[in-house]
Coordinates of C-alpha atoms and ligand atoms in Angstrom, one line a residue:
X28 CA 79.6 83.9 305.1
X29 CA 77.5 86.8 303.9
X30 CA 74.1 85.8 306.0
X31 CA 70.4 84.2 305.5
X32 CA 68.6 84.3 302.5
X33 CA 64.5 84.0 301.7
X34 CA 63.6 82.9 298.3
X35 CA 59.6 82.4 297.4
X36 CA 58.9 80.7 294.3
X37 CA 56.0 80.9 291.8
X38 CA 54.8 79.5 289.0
X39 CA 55.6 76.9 286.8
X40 CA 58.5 74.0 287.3
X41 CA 61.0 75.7 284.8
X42 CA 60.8 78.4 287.4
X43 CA 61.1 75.8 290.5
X44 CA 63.8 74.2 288.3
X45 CA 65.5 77.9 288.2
X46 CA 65.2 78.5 292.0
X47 CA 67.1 75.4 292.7
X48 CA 69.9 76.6 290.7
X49 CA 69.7 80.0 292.2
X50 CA 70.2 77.9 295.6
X51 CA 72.7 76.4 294.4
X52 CA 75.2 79.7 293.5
X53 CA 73.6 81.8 296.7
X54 CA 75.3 78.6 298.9
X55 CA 78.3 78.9 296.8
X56 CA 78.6 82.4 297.4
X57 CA 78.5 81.4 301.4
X58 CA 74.5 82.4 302.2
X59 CA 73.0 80.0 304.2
X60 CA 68.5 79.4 303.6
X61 CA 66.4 81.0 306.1
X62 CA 62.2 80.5 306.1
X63 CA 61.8 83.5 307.5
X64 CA 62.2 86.5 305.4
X65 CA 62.1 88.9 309.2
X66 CA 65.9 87.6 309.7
X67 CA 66.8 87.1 305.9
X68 CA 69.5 89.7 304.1
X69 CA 68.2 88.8 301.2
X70 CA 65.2 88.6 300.0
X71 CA 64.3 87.1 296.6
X72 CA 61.1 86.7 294.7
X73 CA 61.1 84.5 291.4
X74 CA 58.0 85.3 289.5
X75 CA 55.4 84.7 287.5
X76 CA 53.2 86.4 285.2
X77 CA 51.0 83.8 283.3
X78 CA 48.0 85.0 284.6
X79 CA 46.9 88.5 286.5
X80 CA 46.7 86.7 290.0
X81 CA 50.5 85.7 289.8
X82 CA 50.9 89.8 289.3
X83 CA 49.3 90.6 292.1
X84 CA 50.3 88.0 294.3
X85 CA 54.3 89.4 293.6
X86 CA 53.6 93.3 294.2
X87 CA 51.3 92.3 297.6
X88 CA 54.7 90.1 298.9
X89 CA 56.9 92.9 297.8
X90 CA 54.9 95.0 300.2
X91 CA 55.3 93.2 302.8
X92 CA 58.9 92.3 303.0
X93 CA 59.9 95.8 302.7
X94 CA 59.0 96.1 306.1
X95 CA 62.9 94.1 306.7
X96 CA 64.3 97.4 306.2
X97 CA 67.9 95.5 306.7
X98 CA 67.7 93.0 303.6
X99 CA 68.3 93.0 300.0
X100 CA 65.1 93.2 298.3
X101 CA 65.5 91.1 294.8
X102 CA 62.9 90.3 292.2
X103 CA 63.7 87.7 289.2
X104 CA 61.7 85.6 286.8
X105 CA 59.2 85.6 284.3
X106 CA 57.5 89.2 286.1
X107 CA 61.0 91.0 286.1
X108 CA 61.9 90.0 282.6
X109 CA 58.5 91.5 281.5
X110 CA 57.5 94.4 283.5
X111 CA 61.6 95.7 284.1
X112 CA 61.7 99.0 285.1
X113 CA 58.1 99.7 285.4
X114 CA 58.4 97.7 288.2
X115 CA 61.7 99.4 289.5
X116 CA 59.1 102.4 289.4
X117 CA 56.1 100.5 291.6
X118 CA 58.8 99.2 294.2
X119 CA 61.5 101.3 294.0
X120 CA 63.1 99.5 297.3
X121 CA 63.5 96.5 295.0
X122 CA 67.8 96.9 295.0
X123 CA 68.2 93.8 292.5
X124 CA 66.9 92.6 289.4
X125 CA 67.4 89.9 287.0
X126 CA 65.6 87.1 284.8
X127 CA 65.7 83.4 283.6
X128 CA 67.9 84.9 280.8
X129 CA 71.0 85.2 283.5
X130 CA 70.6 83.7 286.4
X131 CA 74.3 82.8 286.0
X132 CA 75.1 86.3 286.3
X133 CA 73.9 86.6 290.0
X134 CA 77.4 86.2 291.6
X135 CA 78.1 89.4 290.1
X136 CA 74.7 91.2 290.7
X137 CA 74.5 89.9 294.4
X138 CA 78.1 91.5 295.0
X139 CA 77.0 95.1 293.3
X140 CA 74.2 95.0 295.3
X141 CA 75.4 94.3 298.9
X142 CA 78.0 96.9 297.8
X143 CA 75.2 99.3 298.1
X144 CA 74.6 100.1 294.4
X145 CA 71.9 99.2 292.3
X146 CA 72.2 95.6 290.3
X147 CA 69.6 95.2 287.6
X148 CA 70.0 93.3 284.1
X149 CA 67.1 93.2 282.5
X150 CA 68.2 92.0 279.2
X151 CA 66.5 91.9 275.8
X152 CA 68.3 89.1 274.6
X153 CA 69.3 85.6 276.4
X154 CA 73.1 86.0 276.6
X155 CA 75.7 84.3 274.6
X156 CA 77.2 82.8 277.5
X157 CA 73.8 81.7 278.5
X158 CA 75.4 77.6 279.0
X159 CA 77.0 79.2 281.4
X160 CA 74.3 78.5 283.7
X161 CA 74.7 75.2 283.7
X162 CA 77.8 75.0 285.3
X163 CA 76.7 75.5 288.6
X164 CA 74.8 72.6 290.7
X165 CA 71.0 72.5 292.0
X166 CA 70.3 72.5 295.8
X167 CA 66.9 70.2 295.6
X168 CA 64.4 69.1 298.7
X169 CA 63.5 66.0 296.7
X170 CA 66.6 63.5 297.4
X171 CA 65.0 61.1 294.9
X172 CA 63.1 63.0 291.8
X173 CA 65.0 65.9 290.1
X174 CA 64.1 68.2 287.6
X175 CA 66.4 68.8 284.5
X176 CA 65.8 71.6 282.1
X177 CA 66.6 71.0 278.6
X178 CA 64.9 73.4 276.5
X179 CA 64.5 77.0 277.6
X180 CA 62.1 79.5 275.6
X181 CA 59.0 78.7 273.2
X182 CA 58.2 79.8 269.9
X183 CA 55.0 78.6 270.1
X184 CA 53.5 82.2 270.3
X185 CA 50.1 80.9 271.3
X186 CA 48.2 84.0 271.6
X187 CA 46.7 84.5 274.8
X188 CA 50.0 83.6 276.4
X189 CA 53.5 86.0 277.6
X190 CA 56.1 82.9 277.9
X191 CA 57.5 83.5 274.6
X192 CA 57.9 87.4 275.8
X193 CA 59.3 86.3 279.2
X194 CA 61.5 83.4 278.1
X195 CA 62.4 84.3 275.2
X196 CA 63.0 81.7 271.6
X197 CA 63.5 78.1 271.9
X198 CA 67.5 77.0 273.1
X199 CA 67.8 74.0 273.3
X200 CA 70.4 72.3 275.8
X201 CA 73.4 71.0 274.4
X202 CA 73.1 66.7 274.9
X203 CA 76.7 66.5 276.4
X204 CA 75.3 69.2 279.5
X205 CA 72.5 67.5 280.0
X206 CA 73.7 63.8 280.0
X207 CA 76.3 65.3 282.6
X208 CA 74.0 66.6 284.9
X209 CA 71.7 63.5 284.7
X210 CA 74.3 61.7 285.5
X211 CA 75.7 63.6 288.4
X212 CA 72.1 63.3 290.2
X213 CA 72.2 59.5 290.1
X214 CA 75.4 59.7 291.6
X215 CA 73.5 61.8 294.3
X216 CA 71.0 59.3 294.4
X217 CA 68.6 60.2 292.4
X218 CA 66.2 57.8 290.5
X219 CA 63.5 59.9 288.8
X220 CA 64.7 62.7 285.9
X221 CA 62.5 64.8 284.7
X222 CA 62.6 66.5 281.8
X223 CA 61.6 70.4 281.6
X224 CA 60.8 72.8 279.0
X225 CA 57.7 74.8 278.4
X226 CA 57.9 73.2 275.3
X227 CA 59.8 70.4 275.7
X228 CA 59.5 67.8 272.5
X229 CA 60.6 71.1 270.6
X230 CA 64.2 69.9 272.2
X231 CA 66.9 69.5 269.7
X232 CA 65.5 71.5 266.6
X233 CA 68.1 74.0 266.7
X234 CA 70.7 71.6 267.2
X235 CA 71.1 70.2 263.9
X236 CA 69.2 67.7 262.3
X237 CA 70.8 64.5 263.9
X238 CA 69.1 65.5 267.3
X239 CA 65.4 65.1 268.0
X240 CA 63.5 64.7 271.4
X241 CA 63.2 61.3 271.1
X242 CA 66.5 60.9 270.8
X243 CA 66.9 62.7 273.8
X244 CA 64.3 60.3 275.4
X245 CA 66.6 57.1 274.2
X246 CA 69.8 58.9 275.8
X247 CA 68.7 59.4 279.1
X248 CA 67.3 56.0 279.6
X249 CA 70.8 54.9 278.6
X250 CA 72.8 56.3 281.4
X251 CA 72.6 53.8 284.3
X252 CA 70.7 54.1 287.7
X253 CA 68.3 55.9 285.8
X254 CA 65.0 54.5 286.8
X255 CA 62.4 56.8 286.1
X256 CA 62.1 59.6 283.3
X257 CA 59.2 62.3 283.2
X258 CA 59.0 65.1 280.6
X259 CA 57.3 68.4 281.0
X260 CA 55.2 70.0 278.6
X261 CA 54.2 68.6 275.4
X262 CA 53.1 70.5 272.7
X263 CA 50.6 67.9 270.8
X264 CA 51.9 69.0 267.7
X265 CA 55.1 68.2 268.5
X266 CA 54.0 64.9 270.3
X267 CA 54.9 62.6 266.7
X268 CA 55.0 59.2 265.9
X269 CA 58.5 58.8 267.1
X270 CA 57.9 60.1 270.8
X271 CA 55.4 58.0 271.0
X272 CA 56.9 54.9 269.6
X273 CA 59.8 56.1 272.4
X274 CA 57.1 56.0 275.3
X275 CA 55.7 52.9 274.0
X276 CA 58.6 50.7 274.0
X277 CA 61.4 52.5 276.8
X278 CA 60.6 50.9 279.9
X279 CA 61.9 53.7 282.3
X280 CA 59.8 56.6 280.8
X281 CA 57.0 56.8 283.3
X282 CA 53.5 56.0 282.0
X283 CA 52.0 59.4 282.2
X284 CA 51.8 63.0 279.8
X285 CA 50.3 65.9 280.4
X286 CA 49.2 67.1 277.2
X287 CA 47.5 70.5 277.2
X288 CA 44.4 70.8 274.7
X289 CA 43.5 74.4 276.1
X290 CA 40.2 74.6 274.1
X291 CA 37.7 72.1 272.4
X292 CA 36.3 74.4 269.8
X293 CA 38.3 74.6 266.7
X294 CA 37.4 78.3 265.9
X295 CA 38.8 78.7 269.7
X296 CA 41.7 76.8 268.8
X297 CA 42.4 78.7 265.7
X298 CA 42.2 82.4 267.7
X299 CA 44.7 80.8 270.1
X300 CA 46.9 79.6 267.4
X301 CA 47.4 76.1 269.3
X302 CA 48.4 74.9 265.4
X303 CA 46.0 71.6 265.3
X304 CA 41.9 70.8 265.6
X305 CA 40.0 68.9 268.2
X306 CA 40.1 65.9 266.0
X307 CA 44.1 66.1 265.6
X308 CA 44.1 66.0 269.2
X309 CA 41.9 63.4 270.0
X310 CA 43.9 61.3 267.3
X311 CA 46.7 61.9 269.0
X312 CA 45.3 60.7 272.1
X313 CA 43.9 57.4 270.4
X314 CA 47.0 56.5 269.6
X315 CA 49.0 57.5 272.8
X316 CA 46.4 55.3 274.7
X317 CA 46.3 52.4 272.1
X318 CA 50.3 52.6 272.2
X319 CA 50.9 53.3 275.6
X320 CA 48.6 50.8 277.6
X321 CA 47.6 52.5 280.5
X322 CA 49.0 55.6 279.8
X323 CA 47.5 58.7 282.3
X324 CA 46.9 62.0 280.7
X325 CA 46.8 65.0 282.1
X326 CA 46.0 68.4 280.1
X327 CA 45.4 72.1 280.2
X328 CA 42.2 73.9 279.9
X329 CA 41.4 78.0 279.7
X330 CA 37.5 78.8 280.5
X331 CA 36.4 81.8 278.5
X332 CA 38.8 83.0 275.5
X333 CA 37.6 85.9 274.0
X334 CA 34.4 85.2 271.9
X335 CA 33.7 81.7 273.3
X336 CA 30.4 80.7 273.4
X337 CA 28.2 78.6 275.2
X338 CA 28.7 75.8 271.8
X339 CA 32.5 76.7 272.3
X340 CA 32.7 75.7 275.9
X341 CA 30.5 72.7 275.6
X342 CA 32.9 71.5 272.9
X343 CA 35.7 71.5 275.8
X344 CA 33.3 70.0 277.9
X345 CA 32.8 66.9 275.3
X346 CA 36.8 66.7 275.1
X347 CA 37.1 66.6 278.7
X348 CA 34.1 63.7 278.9
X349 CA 35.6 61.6 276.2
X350 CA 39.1 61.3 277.2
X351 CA 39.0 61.4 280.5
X352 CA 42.1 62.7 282.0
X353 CA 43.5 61.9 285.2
X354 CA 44.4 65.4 286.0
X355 CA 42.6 68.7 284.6
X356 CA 44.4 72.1 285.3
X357 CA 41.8 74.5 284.4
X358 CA 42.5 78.5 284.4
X359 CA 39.8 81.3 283.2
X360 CA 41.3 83.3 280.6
X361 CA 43.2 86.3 282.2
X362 CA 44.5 89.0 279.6
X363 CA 48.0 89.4 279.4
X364 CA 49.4 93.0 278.0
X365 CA 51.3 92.7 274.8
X366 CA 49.8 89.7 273.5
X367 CA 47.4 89.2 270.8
X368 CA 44.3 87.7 273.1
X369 CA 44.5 91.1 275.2
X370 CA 43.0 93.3 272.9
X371 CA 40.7 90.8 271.1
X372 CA 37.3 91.8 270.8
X373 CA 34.7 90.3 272.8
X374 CA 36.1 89.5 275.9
X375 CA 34.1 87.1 277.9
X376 CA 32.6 88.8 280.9
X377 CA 34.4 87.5 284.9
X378 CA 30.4 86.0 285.5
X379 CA 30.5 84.0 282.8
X380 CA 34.2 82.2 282.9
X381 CA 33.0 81.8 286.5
X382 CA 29.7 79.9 285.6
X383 CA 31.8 77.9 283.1
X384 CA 34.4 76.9 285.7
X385 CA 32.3 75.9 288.1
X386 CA 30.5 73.5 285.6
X387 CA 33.9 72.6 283.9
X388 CA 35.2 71.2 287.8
X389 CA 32.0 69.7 288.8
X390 CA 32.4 67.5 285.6
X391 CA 35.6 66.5 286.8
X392 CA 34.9 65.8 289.9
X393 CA 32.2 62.8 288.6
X394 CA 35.5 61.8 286.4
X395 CA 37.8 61.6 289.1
X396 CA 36.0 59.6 291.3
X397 CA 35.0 57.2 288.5
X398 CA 39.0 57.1 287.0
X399 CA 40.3 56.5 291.0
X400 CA 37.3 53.4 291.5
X401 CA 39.8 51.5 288.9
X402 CA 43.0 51.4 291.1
X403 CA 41.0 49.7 294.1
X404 CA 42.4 46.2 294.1
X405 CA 45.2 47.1 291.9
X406 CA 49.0 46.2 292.4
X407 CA 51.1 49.6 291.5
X408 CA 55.0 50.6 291.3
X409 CA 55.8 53.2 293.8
X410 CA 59.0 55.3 294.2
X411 CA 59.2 56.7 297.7
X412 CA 60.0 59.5 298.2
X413 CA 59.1 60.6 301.7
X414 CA 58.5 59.4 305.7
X415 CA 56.7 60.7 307.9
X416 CA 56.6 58.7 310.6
X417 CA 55.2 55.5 310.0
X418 CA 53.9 56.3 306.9
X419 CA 55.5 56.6 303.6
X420 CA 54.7 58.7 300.5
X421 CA 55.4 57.5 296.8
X422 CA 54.5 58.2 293.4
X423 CA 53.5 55.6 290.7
X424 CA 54.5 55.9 286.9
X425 CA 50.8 57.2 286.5
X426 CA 52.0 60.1 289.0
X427 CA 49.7 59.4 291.4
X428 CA 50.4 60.0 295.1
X429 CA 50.8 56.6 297.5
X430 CA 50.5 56.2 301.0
X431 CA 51.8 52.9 302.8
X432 CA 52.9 51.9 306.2
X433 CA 56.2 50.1 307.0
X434 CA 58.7 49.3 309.6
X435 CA 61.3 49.1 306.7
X436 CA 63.4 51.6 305.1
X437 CA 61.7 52.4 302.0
X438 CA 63.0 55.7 301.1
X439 CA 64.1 55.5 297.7
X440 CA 63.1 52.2 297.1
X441 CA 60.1 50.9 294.0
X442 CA 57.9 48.8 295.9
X443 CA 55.2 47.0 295.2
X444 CA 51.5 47.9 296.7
X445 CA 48.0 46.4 296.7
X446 CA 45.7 49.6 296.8
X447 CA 42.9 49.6 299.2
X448 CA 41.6 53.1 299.0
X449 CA 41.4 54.9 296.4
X450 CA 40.4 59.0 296.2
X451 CA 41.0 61.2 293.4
X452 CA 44.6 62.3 293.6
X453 CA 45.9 59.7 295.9
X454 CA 45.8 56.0 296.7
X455 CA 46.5 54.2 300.1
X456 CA 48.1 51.0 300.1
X457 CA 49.7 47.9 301.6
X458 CA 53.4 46.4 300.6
X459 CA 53.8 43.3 299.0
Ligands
LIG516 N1 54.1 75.5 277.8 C1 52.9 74.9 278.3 C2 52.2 75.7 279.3 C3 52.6 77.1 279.6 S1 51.6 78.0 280.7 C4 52.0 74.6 277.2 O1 52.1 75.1 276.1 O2 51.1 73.8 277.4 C5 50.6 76.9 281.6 C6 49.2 77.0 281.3 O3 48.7 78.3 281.7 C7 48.8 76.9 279.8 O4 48.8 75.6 279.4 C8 47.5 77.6 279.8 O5 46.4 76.7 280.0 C9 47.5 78.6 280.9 N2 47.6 80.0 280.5 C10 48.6 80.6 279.8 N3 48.3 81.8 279.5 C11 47.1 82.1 280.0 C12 46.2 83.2 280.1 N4 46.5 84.3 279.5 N5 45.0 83.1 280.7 C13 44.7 81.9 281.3 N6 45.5 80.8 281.3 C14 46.6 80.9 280.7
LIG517 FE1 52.6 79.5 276.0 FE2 51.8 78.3 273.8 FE3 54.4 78.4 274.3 FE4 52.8 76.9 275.9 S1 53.2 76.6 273.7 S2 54.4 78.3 276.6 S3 50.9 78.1 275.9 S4 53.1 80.1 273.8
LIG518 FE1 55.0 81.7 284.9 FE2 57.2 82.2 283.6 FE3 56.5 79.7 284.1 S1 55.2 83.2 283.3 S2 54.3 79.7 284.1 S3 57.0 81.2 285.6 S4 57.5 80.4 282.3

């Protein structure tokens, strides 16, 4: 038993995905999960640094659980991997220090470090016995729906963004490790896999030419007591014929994608790199929908890229009106250091992106409410997932959140439900 440890998570799901394997080796070790960072002994942080705010939000935490004077103070993550020892320098009470590259070396780290000395490995490289990682088991708080990274790294290089700096190149997980671990989660009961990679369909290029994400897709639906299967992100580029045709005709693979467009303008697009033009993308998503009946998109936006104009951002706006997704994740452009969109000229002023937010959400808010008026009445598949009390919380394939009342014992159950109310991001219903 070597005590209570606090771990705060942000960011993306790769980096959820990560902190579940970290709980998984700190429990191994003998730790037991505290809430409450005032009695931990260690303290962890797992970062991000996709935008400024994430920064901040890290160093201002940091400052604050120093005040445990008794604990291990540890940082890992996306922040770590970037900032390394300038950040040894701005919290130099921070005793331990690693990234998403080796995770699987924290056994080793956490015993240097409550040995009194120093453990940092910050690495340049993902290490060869990076698999490694894999070896060790998740500790999840969803008993039904589990997350399963499969690709680690992007080569994307879009140019605004750091992941390919923090993460490093594309890996891709061998098929064998990842059919094992799907299958050891069904055994633990879950019904819902889904897929993660910043840039997931870019699965399997590295593995030799027999291997493509689709095939990936056809695998996992395979493996029995498998119900549901998500994926997490698609690049469009890399969303082809094949995926598609996968989506279209593999029953489990849940009927929704998020599908980043980032920018409407195709001078934008081209500064960002993103690799295709507002009309390849809205191809893309005339087929997915013609394909995929029913089919819920979800995308990415980024308000005020260096030298957007008004034209620019009404272009985005026009995307956003014609394919009217289900869920918009819109961030104003935040310069990150190192990449090629931090030092562009003509940087939009804060004002500006703030203005085009604002009009950017109030348009979504008229789509929302329009998109939610067509599940009134409807009969939807929900997995639950939660009780409390009498009520019970699901998701349907579209990934929208359910509420339903019932005596029963639903919990991981597909049910049935009529849908009486209807709001934006969730739907309450009856059983059937
Ligand atoms: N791999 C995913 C997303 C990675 S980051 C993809 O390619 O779609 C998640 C989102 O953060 C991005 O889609 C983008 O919209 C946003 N983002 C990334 N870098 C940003 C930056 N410098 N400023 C503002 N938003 C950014
Ligand atoms: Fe970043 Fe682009 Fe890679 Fe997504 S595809 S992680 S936005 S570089
Ligand atoms: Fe953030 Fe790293 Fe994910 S920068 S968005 S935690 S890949």
């Amino acid at each position: 038993m070597k005590g209570k440890f606090f771990l705060k998570t942000f960011g993306c799901q790769m980096n959820l995905n990560d902190s579940e394997r970290i709980r998984g080796i700190l429990k191994e070790l003998g730790f037991s999960e505290t809430q409450d960072w005032k009695e931990a002994d260690l303290i962890l942080l797992n970062t991000c640094t996709v935008r400024e705010k994430p920064d901040q939000k890290v160093l201002s935490h940091l400052g604050e659980y120093r005040k445990n004077e008794r604990a291990v103070i540890g940082v890992c993550g996306c922040l770590a991997q970037r900032m390394g020892e300038e950040l040894l320098k701005r919290a130099p009470f921070v005793k331990l220090m690693f990234s998403s590259y080796n995770i699987h070396h924290l056994p080793e780290l956490i015993n240097r470090a409550f040995a009194g000395y120093r453990a940092v490995e910050i690495l340049n490289e993902p290490p060869e016995d990076e698999n490694e990682l894999w070896n060790y088991k998740t500790v999840r708080d969803n008993r039904f729906c589990a997350y399963v990274t499969v690709i680690k790294g992007c080569d994307k290089f879009c140019t605004y963004c750091v992941v390919p700096y923090t993460r490093g190149r594309e890996r891709s997980r061998p098929l064998e490790s990842i059919l094992e671990e799907v299958k050891y989660l069904v055994d633990d009961g879950v019904k819902e896999i889904h897929l993660l990679g910043q840039n997931v369909t870019a699965w399997g290029k590295d593995l030799g030419s027999k291997h493509r994400f689709s095939d990936l897709l056809y695998e996992v639906s395979k493996v029995e007591g498998v119900e549901r299967i998500r994926f997490t992100t698609g690049h469009p580029k890399d969303i082809t014929e094949d995926v598609i045709e996968a989506m279209a005709t593999l029953p489990k693979i849940c009927n929704a994608l998020h599908l980043p467009f980032q920018a409407g303008s195709n001078r934008i697009l081209k500064l960002m790199k993103r690799e295709y033009t507002k009309e390849e993308y809205l191809e893309k998503v005339s087929l997915l929908k013609e394909r995929v009946k029913g089919i819920a998109l979800s995308t990415d936006v980024i308000v005020g890229f260096p030298t957007e104009t008004e034209e620019d951002f009404e272009e985005t706006l026009e995307v956003l009106r014609e394919v009217e997704f289900e869920q918009v994740f819109s961030f104003k452009f935040s310069p990150r250091p190192g990449t090629p969109a931090y030092s562009m000229e003509g940087q939009v002023p804060e004002e500006v992106k703030r203005s085009r937010m604002a009009r950017l959400l109030e348009l979504q808010k008229s789509i929302y409410s329009k998109l939610s008026k067509k599940y009134e009445g409807q009969v939807v598949e929900v997995l639950v997932e939660e009780r409390k009390g009498e009520e019970y919380v699901g998701r349907t394939t579209t990934n929208k959140w359910v509420s339903l009342k019932s005596s029963k014992d639903l919990l991981g159950k597909t049910v049935k439900v009529k849908v009486k109310k209807a709001s934006p991001f969730s739907l309450e219903g009856e059983l059937i």
